[in-house]
mmCIF file of C-alpha atoms in Angstrom:
data_model
loop_
_atom_site.group_PDB
_atom_site.id
_atom_site.type_symbol
_atom_site.label_atom_id
_atom_site.label_comp_id
_atom_site.label_asym_id
_atom_site.label_seq_id
_atom_site.Cartn_x
_atom_site.Cartn_y
_atom_site.Cartn_z
ATOM 1 C CA MET A 1 -0.078 -0.290 0.093
ATOM 2 C CA LYS A 2 0.709 3.483 -1.116
ATOM 3 C CA ASN A 3 2.243 5.166 2.326
ATOM 4 C CA THR A 4 4.081 8.172 0.880
ATOM 5 C CA ILE A 5 3.124 10.876 -1.939
ATOM 6 C CA ASN A 6 4.666 12.465 -4.356
ATOM 7 C CA TRP A 7 4.691 16.780 -4.238
ATOM 8 C CA GLY A 8 5.297 19.191 -7.084
ATOM 9 C CA ILE A 9 4.877 22.912 -6.631
ATOM 10 C CA ILE A 10 3.881 25.841 -8.600
ATOM 11 C CA GLY A 11 5.094 29.157 -7.736
ATOM 12 C CA ALA A 12 9.272 29.012 -6.669
ATOM 13 C CA GLY A 13 8.338 32.314 -4.145
ATOM 14 C CA LYS A 14 8.364 32.260 -0.808
ATOM 15 C CA ILE A 15 5.721 30.921 1.232
ATOM 16 C CA ALA A 16 6.417 27.725 -2.120
ATOM 17 C CA ASN A 17 10.332 27.670 0.347
ATOM 18 C CA LYS A 18 7.969 27.370 3.387
ATOM 19 C CA PHE A 19 6.205 24.198 2.146
ATOM 20 C CA ALA A 20 9.637 22.900 1.148
ATOM 21 C CA THR A 21 11.667 22.939 3.751
ATOM 22 C CA ASP A 22 8.686 21.787 6.136
ATOM 23 C CA ILE A 23 8.312 18.733 3.699
ATOM 24 C CA LYS A 24 11.185 17.114 5.233
ATOM 25 C CA VAL A 25 10.317 16.763 8.605
ATOM 26 C CA THR A 26 7.124 14.924 6.910
ATOM 27 C CA LYS A 27 6.122 10.905 7.438
ATOM 28 C CA ASN A 28 4.198 10.733 4.563
ATOM 29 C CA ALA A 29 5.133 12.880 1.978
ATOM 30 C CA LYS A 30 8.788 14.266 -0.301
ATOM 31 C CA LEU A 31 8.802 16.867 -3.004
ATOM 32 C CA ARG A 32 9.312 15.361 -6.160
ATOM 33 C CA ALA A 33 9.132 18.841 -8.965
ATOM 34 C CA VAL A 34 8.802 22.337 -9.039
ATOM 35 C CA ALA A 35 7.580 24.267 -11.753
ATOM 36 C CA SER A 36 8.246 28.630 -12.702
ATOM 37 C CA ARG A 37 7.932 30.481 -15.475
ATOM 38 C CA SER A 38 12.125 30.219 -15.285
ATOM 39 C CA LEU A 39 13.529 27.776 -15.320
ATOM 40 C CA PRO A 40 17.149 28.375 -13.136
ATOM 41 C CA LYS A 41 14.812 29.976 -11.498
ATOM 42 C CA ALA A 42 13.030 25.562 -10.450
ATOM 43 C CA GLN A 43 16.386 24.658 -11.188
ATOM 44 C CA ASP A 44 18.240 26.234 -7.530
ATOM 45 C CA PHE A 45 15.374 25.301 -6.049
ATOM 46 C CA ALA A 46 15.232 22.147 -6.915
ATOM 47 C CA HIS A 47 19.013 22.043 -6.299
ATOM 48 C CA GLN A 48 18.328 23.982 -2.898
ATOM 49 C CA HIS A 49 15.364 21.674 -1.599
ATOM 50 C CA ASP A 50 16.224 18.400 -2.989
ATOM 51 C CA ALA A 51 13.672 17.492 -6.200
ATOM 52 C CA THR A 52 14.361 15.256 -8.155
ATOM 53 C CA HIS A 53 12.702 17.167 -11.134
ATOM 54 C CA ALA A 54 12.817 21.077 -12.458
ATOM 55 C CA PHE A 55 10.185 22.340 -15.338
ATOM 56 C CA GLY A 56 10.240 26.234 -16.564
ATOM 57 C CA SER A 57 6.534 25.724 -17.038
ATOM 58 C CA TYR A 58 3.198 25.296 -15.170
ATOM 59 C CA LYS A 59 2.581 22.810 -17.969
ATOM 60 C CA ASP A 60 4.916 20.979 -18.633
ATOM 61 C CA LEU A 61 4.627 19.257 -14.062
ATOM 62 C CA LEU A 62 1.605 17.967 -15.523
ATOM 63 C CA ASP A 63 3.870 15.381 -17.448
ATOM 64 C CA CYS A 64 6.019 14.936 -14.573
ATOM 65 C CA PRO A 65 6.720 11.360 -13.656
ATOM 66 C CA ASP A 66 4.650 9.278 -10.204
ATOM 67 C CA LEU A 67 3.424 12.776 -9.995
ATOM 68 C CA ASP A 68 0.599 12.646 -6.677
ATOM 69 C CA ALA A 69 -0.658 16.193 -5.930
ATOM 70 C CA VAL A 70 0.070 19.820 -6.531
ATOM 71 C CA TYR A 71 0.860 22.829 -3.915
ATOM 72 C CA VAL A 72 -0.310 26.127 -5.960
ATOM 73 C CA ALA A 73 1.964 28.397 -4.589
ATOM 74 C CA SER A 74 0.796 31.035 -7.433
ATOM 75 C CA PRO A 75 -0.211 34.642 -6.791
ATOM 76 C CA HIS A 76 -3.164 34.421 -5.530
ATOM 77 C CA THR A 77 -5.258 35.815 -8.903
ATOM 78 C CA PHE A 78 -3.328 32.774 -10.540
ATOM 79 C CA HIS A 79 -5.390 30.075 -7.868
ATOM 80 C CA ALA A 80 -7.874 29.547 -9.440
ATOM 81 C CA GLU A 81 -6.484 28.490 -13.037
ATOM 82 C CA HIS A 82 -3.723 26.435 -11.751
ATOM 83 C CA SER A 83 -5.744 24.515 -9.276
ATOM 84 C CA ILE A 84 -7.916 23.928 -12.024
ATOM 85 C CA LEU A 85 -5.263 23.052 -14.869
ATOM 86 C CA CYS A 86 -3.742 20.660 -12.668
ATOM 87 C CA MET A 87 -6.733 19.269 -11.209
ATOM 88 C CA ASN A 88 -8.163 18.304 -14.864
ATOM 89 C CA ALA A 89 -4.821 16.165 -15.652
ATOM 90 C CA GLY A 90 -5.802 14.047 -12.598
ATOM 91 C CA LEU A 91 -3.493 15.816 -9.863
ATOM 92 C CA HIS A 92 -4.608 16.294 -6.148
ATOM 93 C CA VAL A 93 -4.274 19.681 -4.986
ATOM 94 C CA LEU A 94 -3.431 21.997 -1.950
ATOM 95 C CA CYS A 95 -4.337 25.729 -3.084
ATOM 96 C CA GLU A 96 -2.731 28.416 -1.101
ATOM 97 C CA LYS A 97 -4.901 30.905 0.789
ATOM 98 C CA PRO A 98 -7.252 32.058 -0.505
ATOM 99 C CA LEU A 99 -7.970 29.838 -2.279
ATOM 100 C CA ALA A 100 -9.588 32.489 -4.708
ATOM 101 C CA VAL A 101 -10.222 35.987 -5.334
ATOM 102 C CA ASN A 102 -14.397 35.361 -5.521
ATOM 103 C CA THR A 103 -16.959 32.748 -4.421
ATOM 104 C CA ARG A 104 -17.870 31.880 -7.546
ATOM 105 C CA GLN A 105 -13.759 31.083 -9.058
ATOM 106 C CA VAL A 106 -15.005 29.027 -5.844
ATOM 107 C CA GLU A 107 -16.847 26.740 -6.975
ATOM 108 C CA ASP A 108 -15.796 26.229 -9.933
ATOM 109 C CA MET A 109 -12.369 24.745 -8.044
ATOM 110 C CA ILE A 110 -15.067 23.153 -5.696
ATOM 111 C CA GLU A 111 -17.035 21.588 -9.325
ATOM 112 C CA THR A 112 -13.390 20.529 -11.387
ATOM 113 C CA ALA A 113 -12.442 18.305 -7.730
ATOM 114 C CA LYS A 114 -15.730 16.945 -7.884
ATOM 115 C CA LYS A 115 -15.620 16.178 -11.746
ATOM 116 C CA ASN A 116 -12.841 14.513 -11.620
ATOM 117 C CA LYS A 117 -12.619 13.338 -8.031
ATOM 118 C CA VAL A 118 -9.444 14.520 -6.558
ATOM 119 C CA PHE A 119 -8.240 16.153 -3.970
ATOM 120 C CA LEU A 120 -8.517 19.314 -2.552
ATOM 121 C CA MET A 121 -8.194 21.943 -0.349
ATOM 122 C CA GLU A 122 -7.100 25.664 0.811
ATOM 123 C CA ALA A 123 -3.809 25.605 2.553
ATOM 124 C CA LEU A 124 -5.152 27.219 5.152
ATOM 125 C CA TRP A 125 -2.093 26.405 7.585
ATOM 126 C CA THR A 126 -3.186 28.212 10.632
ATOM 127 C CA ARG A 127 -6.305 25.136 11.188
ATOM 128 C CA PHE A 128 -3.889 22.479 10.956
ATOM 129 C CA LEU A 129 -1.745 24.181 14.246
ATOM 130 C CA PRO A 130 -1.212 22.065 17.365
ATOM 131 C CA THR A 131 -2.488 25.857 19.250
ATOM 132 C CA MET A 132 -5.387 25.334 17.244
ATOM 133 C CA SER A 133 -6.664 22.074 18.644
ATOM 134 C CA ARG A 134 -5.113 23.193 22.080
ATOM 135 C CA THR A 135 -7.541 25.757 22.135
ATOM 136 C CA GLN A 136 -10.070 24.053 20.526
ATOM 137 C CA GLU A 137 -9.868 21.467 23.526
ATOM 138 C CA LEU A 138 -9.777 24.186 26.182
ATOM 139 C CA ILE A 139 -12.654 25.801 25.158
ATOM 140 C CA ASP A 140 -14.500 22.517 24.650
ATOM 141 C CA ASN A 141 -13.374 21.005 28.326
ATOM 142 C CA GLN A 142 -15.083 24.898 29.116
ATOM 143 C CA GLN A 143 -11.805 25.831 30.806
ATOM 144 C CA ILE A 144 -12.877 30.047 30.227
ATOM 145 C CA GLY A 145 -16.633 29.324 30.707
ATOM 146 C CA GLU A 146 -18.587 29.941 28.055
ATOM 147 C CA VAL A 147 -16.864 32.143 25.400
ATOM 148 C CA TYR A 148 -18.341 35.444 24.609
ATOM 149 C CA SER A 149 -16.159 37.387 21.518
ATOM 150 C CA VAL A 150 -13.565 36.827 20.231
ATOM 151 C CA ARG A 151 -10.481 39.860 19.218
ATOM 152 C CA ALA A 152 -7.500 39.705 16.620
ATOM 153 C CA ASP A 153 -4.691 41.942 14.561
ATOM 154 C CA PHE A 154 -2.739 41.475 12.328
ATOM 155 C CA GLY A 155 -0.711 44.201 11.120
ATOM 156 C CA PHE A 156 2.636 45.073 9.407
ATOM 157 C CA ARG A 157 4.237 48.007 6.982
ATOM 158 C CA ALA A 158 4.708 46.190 3.680
ATOM 159 C CA PRO A 159 6.510 48.345 1.013
ATOM 160 C CA TYR A 160 4.496 50.819 -1.168
ATOM 161 C CA ASP A 161 4.805 49.389 -4.852
ATOM 162 C CA VAL A 162 1.791 49.962 -6.936
ATOM 163 C CA GLU A 163 3.129 47.425 -9.237
ATOM 164 C CA LYS A 164 3.817 44.861 -6.295
ATOM 165 C CA ARG A 165 0.375 42.576 -5.556
ATOM 166 C CA ILE A 166 -0.710 44.169 -1.702
ATOM 167 C CA PHE A 167 -1.122 47.837 -3.432
ATOM 168 C CA ASN A 168 -2.538 45.977 -7.191
ATOM 169 C CA ARG A 169 -5.750 46.009 -7.419
ATOM 170 C CA SER A 170 -5.589 44.320 -10.760
ATOM 171 C CA LEU A 171 -3.251 41.373 -8.482
ATOM 172 C CA GLY A 172 -5.884 40.743 -5.333
ATOM 173 C CA GLY A 173 -4.219 43.331 -3.260
ATOM 174 C CA GLY A 174 -5.509 44.497 -0.250
ATOM 175 C CA ALA A 175 -5.098 43.779 3.774
ATOM 176 C CA LEU A 176 -8.216 41.788 3.632
ATOM 177 C CA LEU A 177 -7.113 38.445 0.978
ATOM 178 C CA ASP A 178 -3.486 39.110 2.459
ATOM 179 C CA ILE A 179 -3.834 38.605 5.437
ATOM 180 C CA GLY A 180 -7.272 39.663 6.841
ATOM 181 C CA ILE A 181 -7.955 37.083 5.927
ATOM 182 C CA TYR A 182 -6.498 34.934 8.832
ATOM 183 C CA PRO A 183 -8.706 37.664 12.046
ATOM 184 C CA VAL A 184 -11.908 36.397 9.652
ATOM 185 C CA PHE A 185 -11.387 32.632 10.301
ATOM 186 C CA LEU A 186 -10.370 32.537 13.751
ATOM 187 C CA ALA A 187 -13.493 34.094 13.892
ATOM 188 C CA TYR A 188 -14.954 31.670 11.438
ATOM 189 C CA PHE A 189 -13.010 28.434 13.427
ATOM 190 C CA LEU A 190 -15.007 29.727 17.094
ATOM 191 C CA PHE A 191 -18.297 30.865 15.981
ATOM 192 C CA GLY A 192 -19.151 29.792 13.133
ATOM 193 C CA TYR A 193 -20.853 31.859 10.390
ATOM 194 C CA PRO A 194 -21.144 35.633 10.855
ATOM 195 C CA ASP A 195 -25.227 36.483 11.289
ATOM 196 C CA ASP A 196 -24.729 40.536 11.313
ATOM 197 C CA ILE A 197 -20.642 42.372 9.093
ATOM 198 C CA LYS A 198 -19.660 45.458 10.029
ATOM 199 C CA VAL A 199 -16.786 47.354 7.927
ATOM 200 C CA SER A 200 -15.227 49.935 7.743
ATOM 201 C CA ALA A 201 -11.785 50.329 5.645
ATOM 202 C CA ARG A 202 -9.209 52.804 4.216
ATOM 203 C CA ILE A 203 -9.236 52.677 0.243
ATOM 204 C CA GLY A 204 -6.656 53.142 -1.134
ATOM 205 C CA GLU A 205 -5.390 54.802 -4.106
ATOM 206 C CA THR A 206 -5.151 51.987 -6.054
ATOM 207 C CA GLY A 207 -8.844 50.922 -4.844
ATOM 208 C CA ILE A 208 -7.653 48.220 -2.282
ATOM 209 C CA ASP A 209 -8.639 48.373 1.291
ATOM 210 C CA GLU A 210 -5.408 49.562 3.161
ATOM 211 C CA GLU A 211 -6.437 48.987 5.950
ATOM 212 C CA ILE A 212 -9.887 46.721 7.298
ATOM 213 C CA ALA A 213 -11.784 46.631 10.008
ATOM 214 C CA MET A 214 -14.570 44.205 10.889
ATOM 215 C CA ILE A 215 -16.897 43.051 13.140
ATOM 216 C CA PHE A 216 -19.040 40.222 13.619
ATOM 217 C CA LYS A 217 -22.268 39.272 15.065
ATOM 218 C CA TYR A 218 -24.025 36.653 15.891
ATOM 219 C CA LYS A 219 -27.562 35.406 17.012
ATOM 220 C CA ASP A 220 -26.650 34.455 20.499
ATOM 221 C CA GLY A 221 -24.976 37.380 21.022
ATOM 222 C CA ARG A 222 -21.050 36.999 20.538
ATOM 223 C CA ILE A 223 -19.575 39.203 19.275
ATOM 224 C CA ALA A 224 -15.562 39.227 16.530
ATOM 225 C CA ASP A 225 -13.311 42.477 16.399
ATOM 226 C CA LEU A 226 -11.239 42.192 13.960
ATOM 227 C CA HIS A 227 -8.176 43.900 12.047
ATOM 228 C CA SER A 228 -5.789 44.449 9.556
ATOM 229 C CA THR A 229 -3.604 47.123 8.089
ATOM 230 C CA VAL A 230 -0.655 46.906 5.453
ATOM 231 C CA LEU A 231 -0.238 50.116 6.759
ATOM 232 C CA ALA A 232 1.788 50.079 10.628
ATOM 233 C CA TYR A 233 2.722 46.808 12.249
ATOM 234 C CA THR A 234 0.492 45.466 14.846
ATOM 235 C CA ASP A 235 0.719 43.362 17.785
ATOM 236 C CA THR A 236 -1.079 40.902 16.015
ATOM 237 C CA GLU A 237 -2.709 38.769 19.162
ATOM 238 C CA ALA A 238 -5.195 37.376 19.661
ATOM 239 C CA PHE A 239 -7.923 36.204 22.834
ATOM 240 C CA ILE A 240 -10.631 34.580 22.859
ATOM 241 C CA TYR A 241 -12.868 36.494 26.509
ATOM 242 C CA GLY A 242 -15.217 34.125 28.349
ATOM 243 C CA SER A 243 -17.441 33.852 31.968
ATOM 244 C CA GLU A 244 -13.870 32.635 33.274
ATOM 245 C CA GLY A 245 -11.761 33.450 31.750
ATOM 246 C CA THR A 246 -9.493 34.433 28.478
ATOM 247 C CA ILE A 247 -7.202 32.783 25.679
ATOM 248 C CA LYS A 248 -4.182 34.441 24.985
ATOM 249 C CA LEU A 249 -2.925 33.116 21.233
ATOM 250 C CA ASN A 250 0.794 35.014 21.691
ATOM 251 C CA GLU A 251 1.999 37.134 19.371
ATOM 252 C CA ARG A 252 2.386 36.662 15.267
ATOM 253 C CA TRP A 253 -0.869 34.248 16.809
ATOM 254 C CA PHE A 254 -1.830 32.814 13.654
ATOM 255 C CA ASN A 255 1.484 30.617 14.379
ATOM 256 C CA PRO A 256 2.258 31.679 17.807
ATOM 257 C CA THR A 257 4.206 29.301 20.182
ATOM 258 C CA SER A 258 2.885 29.894 22.882
ATOM 259 C CA ILE A 259 -0.529 30.589 24.695
ATOM 260 C CA VAL A 260 -1.784 31.775 27.252
ATOM 261 C CA LEU A 261 -4.544 30.522 29.533
ATOM 262 C CA SER A 262 -5.322 33.237 32.304
ATOM 263 C CA LYS A 263 -8.851 32.065 35.387
ATOM 264 C CA TYR A 264 -10.394 34.589 37.253
ATOM 265 C CA ASP A 265 -10.218 34.627 40.964
ATOM 266 C CA ALA A 266 -13.548 33.010 42.913
ATOM 267 C CA ASP A 267 -14.535 37.276 43.250
ATOM 268 C CA ASN A 268 -14.274 37.137 39.717
ATOM 269 C CA SER A 269 -11.952 40.915 41.270
ATOM 270 C CA LYS A 270 -9.178 40.072 38.572
ATOM 271 C CA VAL A 271 -7.205 37.713 36.570
ATOM 272 C CA MET A 272 -5.069 35.104 37.639
ATOM 273 C CA HIS A 273 -3.501 32.014 37.843
ATOM 274 C CA ASP A 274 -2.207 32.545 34.123
ATOM 275 C CA GLU A 275 -0.852 29.332 32.527
ATOM 276 C CA LEU A 276 1.798 29.515 29.724
ATOM 277 C CA ILE A 277 1.165 26.790 27.136
ATOM 278 C CA ASP A 278 4.199 26.304 25.111
ATOM 279 C CA PHE A 279 4.529 24.079 21.305
ATOM 280 C CA ASP A 280 7.822 22.703 20.267
ATOM 281 C CA TYR A 281 7.299 22.499 15.926
ATOM 282 C CA ARG A 282 9.046 19.780 13.755
ATOM 283 C CA SER A 283 9.352 23.272 11.475
ATOM 284 C CA GLY A 284 7.916 26.138 10.186
ATOM 285 C CA GLY A 285 4.142 24.623 11.019
ATOM 286 C CA PHE A 286 3.958 24.333 7.427
ATOM 287 C CA GLU A 287 3.923 20.201 7.526
ATOM 288 C CA TYR A 288 0.700 20.061 9.907
ATOM 289 C CA GLU A 289 -1.624 20.653 7.136
ATOM 290 C CA ILE A 290 0.986 18.927 4.514
ATOM 291 C CA GLU A 291 0.097 15.926 6.506
ATOM 292 C CA ALA A 292 -3.068 15.967 7.056
ATOM 293 C CA ALA A 293 -3.893 17.014 3.448
ATOM 294 C CA SER A 294 -1.608 13.568 2.268
ATOM 295 C CA GLU A 295 -3.044 11.394 4.624
ATOM 296 C CA ALA A 296 -5.749 12.817 3.281
ATOM 297 C CA ILE A 297 -4.992 12.100 -0.298
ATOM 298 C CA LEU A 298 -4.222 8.435 0.624
ATOM 299 C CA LEU A 299 -7.155 7.346 2.530
ATOM 300 C CA GLY A 300 -8.718 7.825 -0.714
ATOM 301 C CA LYS A 301 -10.726 11.531 0.536
ATOM 302 C CA GLN A 302 -11.621 14.229 -0.541
ATOM 303 C CA GLU A 303 -11.893 16.668 1.335
ATOM 304 C CA GLU A 304 -10.504 16.674 4.578
ATOM 305 C CA PRO A 305 -12.725 17.166 7.482
ATOM 306 C CA ARG A 306 -11.742 19.973 9.407
ATOM 307 C CA TRP A 307 -11.169 22.102 6.704
ATOM 308 C CA THR A 308 -13.697 21.030 3.680
ATOM 309 C CA TRP A 309 -14.691 22.511 0.517
ATOM 310 C CA GLN A 310 -18.143 23.793 2.404
ATOM 311 C CA ASP A 311 -15.523 25.813 4.968
ATOM 312 C CA SER A 312 -13.278 27.183 2.532
ATOM 313 C CA LEU A 313 -16.661 28.684 0.237
ATOM 314 C CA ASN A 314 -18.211 29.616 3.277
ATOM 315 C CA MET A 315 -14.798 32.450 4.129
ATOM 316 C CA MET A 316 -14.956 33.154 1.180
ATOM 317 C CA LYS A 317 -18.497 34.478 0.524
ATOM 318 C CA ILE A 318 -17.429 36.215 4.127
ATOM 319 C CA MET A 319 -14.647 38.054 3.147
ATOM 320 C CA ASP A 320 -17.021 38.663 -0.560
ATOM 321 C CA ALA A 321 -19.671 40.458 1.270
ATOM 322 C CA ILE A 322 -16.506 42.897 3.265
ATOM 323 C CA ARG A 323 -15.206 44.146 0.000
ATOM 324 C CA SER A 324 -18.508 44.937 -1.406
ATOM 325 C CA ASP A 325 -19.646 46.568 1.945
ATOM 326 C CA VAL A 326 -16.302 48.789 1.416
ATOM 327 C CA GLY A 327 -16.351 48.571 -2.871
ATOM 328 C CA VAL A 328 -13.025 46.778 -3.454
ATOM 329 C CA VAL A 329 -13.897 44.930 -6.984
ATOM 330 C CA TYR A 330 -12.045 43.693 -8.742
ATOM 331 C CA PRO A 331 -10.971 41.876 -12.290
ATOM 332 C CA ALA A 332 -12.443 38.930 -11.410
ATOM 333 C CA ASP A 333 -15.141 40.101 -10.230
ATOM 334 C CA VAL A 334 -16.701 41.426 -13.372
ATOM 335 C CA LYS A 335 -15.733 38.085 -15.855
#
């Protein structure tokens, strides 16, 4: 019985580098090939990460012998195109987040996966980290009582360059799809699809959201307070507030090495009994999603139950609603 998935990568940029580094510590996955628009770049990447094949075009990758699956690490305006290309060739796909630019593209990708009977998953790596599993366990075990709200931010100062993706509307730029997806994910992970969304954004000269603040409200009264920006560095922390305490996901909360469980004292006068919970990753954190996707493929599944097609579709519908509210429109939205 096959016990290892042979992976190819489309794209040879920074995020592909992380994938190729972390796959080395997995138990059921191996990097076999990489494709770039530049053959020398693909060859350098393959040499650095011990891949046996390098290709100067994405289509050439499809003919790589013994290839099982492809990690799509191209810019997200190309996610749908490149994923569909691979799935139509019978290859399984793990596509970097966001899965696509809009809901229509996500629906097309899901239909292609169904038609070709292949695996498809959005590479929302935070979902598979041990920190998320531990956080969910603490909540399920009533360690902070009834959960009332979550607060999460993610901000950094991006160099202003209208030709690069972040500030370029034609490349799907903006804070929301680049980094705001993480706070949106945390609210969705904890509370599900919001019943009401309030948004305020700073729209830049290029028509993208440079900063965005979001409030999600739920019928049961829970609230998510979310923020992202590409104009300034923020604390990048997350807090989950409950009736009996708080869970804090420490700095760079979407990939934290520790969380803090704080319990209220008997008379609720102050927070005390802080417990620091440390995590020791085997590598950079991508190894967990790689193993999850590889295991699902080995078992003949088309979806990973912890992050399904419906989850990705719901996330994209939420982000479409947010963009619609503040008037951010991409070329792909009007096709």
